[in-house]
Tab-separated table of C-alpha atoms in Angstrom:
chain	number	residue	atom	x	y	z
D	174	MET	CA	0.000	0.000	0.000
D	175	THR	CA	1.392	3.394	-0.883
D	176	SER	CA	2.161	5.951	1.771
D	177	LYS	CA	-0.498	8.374	0.408
D	178	ILE	CA	-3.390	5.914	0.514
D	179	LYS	CA	-2.792	4.608	4.038
D	180	PRO	CA	-3.542	7.950	5.835
D	181	ILE	CA	-6.677	8.393	3.721
D	182	LEU	CA	-7.932	4.938	4.708
D	183	ILE	CA	-7.171	5.625	8.373
D	184	ILE	CA	-9.070	8.942	8.255
D	185	PHE	CA	-11.983	7.279	6.443
D	186	GLY	CA	-12.043	4.493	9.035
D	187	LEU	CA	-12.043	6.988	11.912
D	188	LEU	CA	-14.841	9.028	10.325
D	189	LEU	CA	-16.920	5.905	9.739
D	190	THR	CA	-16.335	4.724	13.312
D	191	GLY	CA	-17.302	8.172	14.640
D	192	TYR	CA	-20.478	8.263	12.572
D	193	LEU	CA	-21.527	4.775	13.685
D	194	THR	CA	-20.806	5.641	17.329
D	195	ILE	CA	-22.909	8.809	17.154
D	196	TRP	CA	-25.719	6.897	15.433
D	197	ALA	CA	-25.603	4.149	18.073
D	198	LEU	CA	-25.702	6.615	20.947
D	199	PHE	CA	-28.366	8.993	19.659
D	200	ASP	CA	-30.596	7.095	17.233
D	201	PHE	CA	-30.365	3.369	18.017
D	202	ASN	CA	-33.451	1.989	19.831
D	203	ILE	CA	-32.792	0.133	23.048
D	204	SER	CA	-36.476	-0.627	23.587
D	205	THR	CA	-39.943	-0.068	22.166
D	206	GLY	CA	-43.318	0.020	23.828
D	207	LYS	CA	-46.554	1.846	24.406
D	208	ARG	CA	-48.047	4.028	27.121
D	209	VAL	CA	-51.691	4.900	27.714
D	210	GLY	CA	-52.958	7.973	29.503
D	211	ASN	CA	-54.234	11.523	29.310
D	212	LEU	CA	-52.203	13.774	26.994
D	213	VAL	CA	-51.575	16.704	29.331
D	214	LYS	CA	-49.408	18.857	27.080
D	215	ILE	CA	-47.225	18.936	24.024
D	216	SER	CA	-45.162	21.925	23.023
D	217	LYS	CA	-42.277	22.866	20.785
D	218	LYS	CA	-39.448	24.199	22.899
D	219	GLY	CA	-35.733	24.671	23.061
D	220	LYS	CA	-33.074	27.212	23.943
D	221	PHE	CA	-31.871	27.604	20.373
D	222	ILE	CA	-33.961	28.405	17.299
D	223	PHE	CA	-32.518	25.561	15.252
D	224	LEU	CA	-32.796	22.963	18.057
D	225	LYS	CA	-36.445	23.272	19.055
D	226	THR	CA	-38.072	19.911	19.694
D	227	TRP	CA	-41.567	18.681	20.497
D	228	GLU	CA	-41.829	17.670	24.165
D	229	GLY	CA	-44.885	16.289	25.901
D	230	THR	CA	-46.367	14.950	29.109
D	231	LEU	CA	-48.721	12.011	29.533
D	232	ASP	CA	-50.608	11.463	32.811
D	233	GLU	CA	-50.903	7.708	33.378
D	234	GLY	CA	-52.727	8.049	36.673
D	235	SER	CA	-52.468	10.264	39.703
D	236	GLY	CA	-49.277	11.686	41.113
D	237	ASP	CA	-45.834	12.506	39.746
D	238	LYS	CA	-44.720	8.870	39.641
D	239	LEU	CA	-47.249	8.178	36.905
D	240	THR	CA	-46.264	11.123	34.720
D	241	TYR	CA	-44.537	10.120	31.491
D	242	TYR	CA	-42.347	12.636	29.688
D	243	PHE	CA	-41.699	12.107	25.992
D	244	SER	CA	-40.326	13.724	22.840
D	245	VAL	CA	-41.567	13.621	19.247
D	246	LYS	CA	-39.214	13.834	16.244
D	247	ASN	CA	-41.855	13.405	13.545
D	248	GLU	CA	-43.535	16.750	12.798
D	249	LYS	CA	-46.757	15.111	11.529
D	250	VAL	CA	-47.149	12.986	14.675
D	251	ALA	CA	-46.449	16.052	16.845
D	252	GLN	CA	-49.079	18.162	15.054
D	253	GLU	CA	-51.671	15.389	15.395
D	254	LEU	CA	-50.941	15.056	19.123
D	255	PHE	CA	-51.022	18.850	19.533
D	256	SER	CA	-54.639	18.894	18.343
D	257	TYR	CA	-55.507	16.015	20.696
D	258	GLN	CA	-54.378	17.520	24.047
D	259	GLY	CA	-56.540	16.735	27.064
D	260	LYS	CA	-57.747	13.415	25.675
D	261	GLN	CA	-56.877	9.772	26.315
D	262	VAL	CA	-54.253	8.404	23.927
D	263	THR	CA	-52.016	5.405	23.367
D	264	LEU	CA	-48.439	6.409	22.530
D	265	TYR	CA	-46.041	4.048	20.749
D	266	TYR	CA	-42.428	4.911	21.465
D	267	GLU	CA	-38.796	4.013	20.908
D	268	GLN	CA	-36.290	4.474	23.719
D	269	HIS	CA	-32.777	5.639	22.787
D	270	PHE	CA	-29.508	5.699	24.764
D	271	PHE	CA	-29.528	9.500	24.787
D	272	GLY	CA	-32.241	11.978	23.934
D	273	TRP	CA	-30.155	14.862	22.649
D	274	PRO	CA	-31.261	17.202	21.198
D	275	ARG	CA	-34.584	16.086	22.646
D	276	GLU	CA	-35.207	16.484	26.383
D	277	THR	CA	-36.041	12.808	26.900
D	278	ASN	CA	-34.748	9.590	25.419
D	279	TYR	CA	-38.331	8.430	24.669
D	280	ASP	CA	-39.303	9.258	21.081
D	281	VAL	CA	-42.999	8.820	20.237
D	282	VAL	CA	-43.252	7.374	16.723
D	283	ALA	CA	-47.043	6.901	16.478
D	284	TRP	CA	-50.237	7.228	18.476
D	285	THR	CA	-53.922	6.324	18.506
D	286	PRO	CA	-56.877	7.597	20.522
D	287	LYS	CA	-57.214	5.338	23.580
D	288	ASP	CA	-60.660	3.994	22.778
D	289	GLN	CA	-60.027	3.553	19.066
D	290	GLN	CA	-60.094	-0.081	18.076
D	291	VAL	CA	-56.967	-0.726	16.074
D	292	THR	CA	-57.754	-2.894	13.103
D	293	VAL	CA	-55.101	-4.369	10.897
D	294	SER	CA	-55.853	-5.661	7.434
D	295	ASP	CA	-54.087	-6.004	4.120
D	296	GLY	CA	-53.538	-2.631	2.512
D	297	ALA	CA	-54.582	-0.684	5.594
D	298	SER	CA	-52.429	2.289	6.391
D	299	SER	CA	-52.646	3.225	10.052
D	300	SER	CA	-50.203	4.545	12.608
D	301	PHE	CA	-50.237	1.160	14.283
D	302	ASN	CA	-49.230	-0.610	11.064
D	303	GLU	CA	-46.324	1.811	10.648
D	304	VAL	CA	-45.154	1.218	14.203
D	305	VAL	CA	-45.294	-2.552	13.822
D	306	SER	CA	-43.390	-2.518	10.560
D	307	VAL	CA	-40.797	0.067	11.591
D	308	VAL	CA	-40.226	-0.801	15.229
D	309	SER	CA	-40.763	-4.548	15.382
D	310	ARG	CA	-39.782	-5.890	11.973
D	311	THR	CA	-36.085	-6.318	12.722
D	312	LEU	CA	-36.686	-8.120	16.009
D	313	PHE	CA	-39.413	-10.308	14.544
D	314	CYS	CA	-37.314	-11.292	11.525
D	315	SER	CA	-34.298	-11.977	13.744
D	316	PHE	CA	-36.477	-14.240	15.881
D	317	LEU	CA	-37.665	-16.093	12.780
D	318	GLY	CA	-34.072	-16.426	11.598
D	319	ALA	CA	-33.135	-18.046	14.905
D	320	LEU	CA	-36.107	-20.420	14.661
D	321	TYR	CA	-35.269	-21.299	11.069
D	322	LYS	CA	-32.134	-23.113	12.215
D	323	ASP	CA	-34.494	-25.838	13.448
D	324	LYS	CA	-36.860	-26.186	10.480
D	325	GLU	CA	-39.246	-28.523	12.293
D	326	LEU	CA	-39.675	-26.048	15.152
D	327	TYR	CA	-39.954	-23.169	12.663
D	328	ASN	CA	-42.788	-24.908	10.788
D	329	ARG	CA	-44.606	-25.843	14.021
D	330	VAL	CA	-44.466	-22.249	15.252
D	331	LYS	CA	-45.586	-20.966	11.848
D	332	GLU	CA	-48.632	-23.270	11.831
D	333	PHE	CA	-49.484	-22.333	15.425
D	334	VAL	CA	-49.292	-18.619	14.603
D	335	LYS	CA	-51.430	-19.175	11.487
D	336	VAL	CA	-54.219	-20.523	13.698
D	337	GLU	CA	-53.826	-18.038	16.566
D	338	ASN	CA	-52.937	-14.719	14.899
D	339	MET	CA	-53.349	-14.181	11.159
D	340	TYR	CA	-51.776	-10.713	11.295
D	341	VAL	CA	-48.509	-12.052	12.725
D	342	TYR	CA	-48.646	-14.946	10.271
D	343	LYS	CA	-48.780	-12.487	7.356
D	344	GLN	CA	-45.598	-10.839	8.661
D	345	TYR	CA	-43.599	-14.006	7.903
D	346	ASP	CA	-43.517	-13.129	4.190
D	347	LYS	CA	-42.279	-9.597	4.887
D	348	CYS	CA	-39.131	-10.988	6.490
D	349	ASN	CA	-38.149	-12.529	3.167
D	350	ASP	CA	-38.224	-9.170	1.328
């Protein structure tokens, strides 16, 4: 390797490592879930004009211990929640290592009114469908990959899921995309 190419490769490697580290710390999900409660407030705030973020509060019951603080990156989701303040909602979130520039490390990715019956069908486009496909697909497909090592077990689980939950059964094909 020539002496001119080696420093360029080292710099490229360091930049790539730095980028992956920043991504892992600030954008990699460490958990996903949902919370149900009364949407107390949601507001866009921040000390700097270019770093304003949507921050909200969900009351899950009575008292401070049941107050859930969250952030919203998606402008559309934030605007929808903004018009739904004071009502019961179900929030679907991703938890990150760090929240910066958000105030919390809980990023709400979708929501539904609490009493709304979530229906899932082929071709339906709902917030819940987006959450399932975005948040859970990797974990679900990894689980199927682990099961596939034992093809007999894989087929037994697939048949069981076909009987018990047709929605989950239909997700099997999406893992082969």
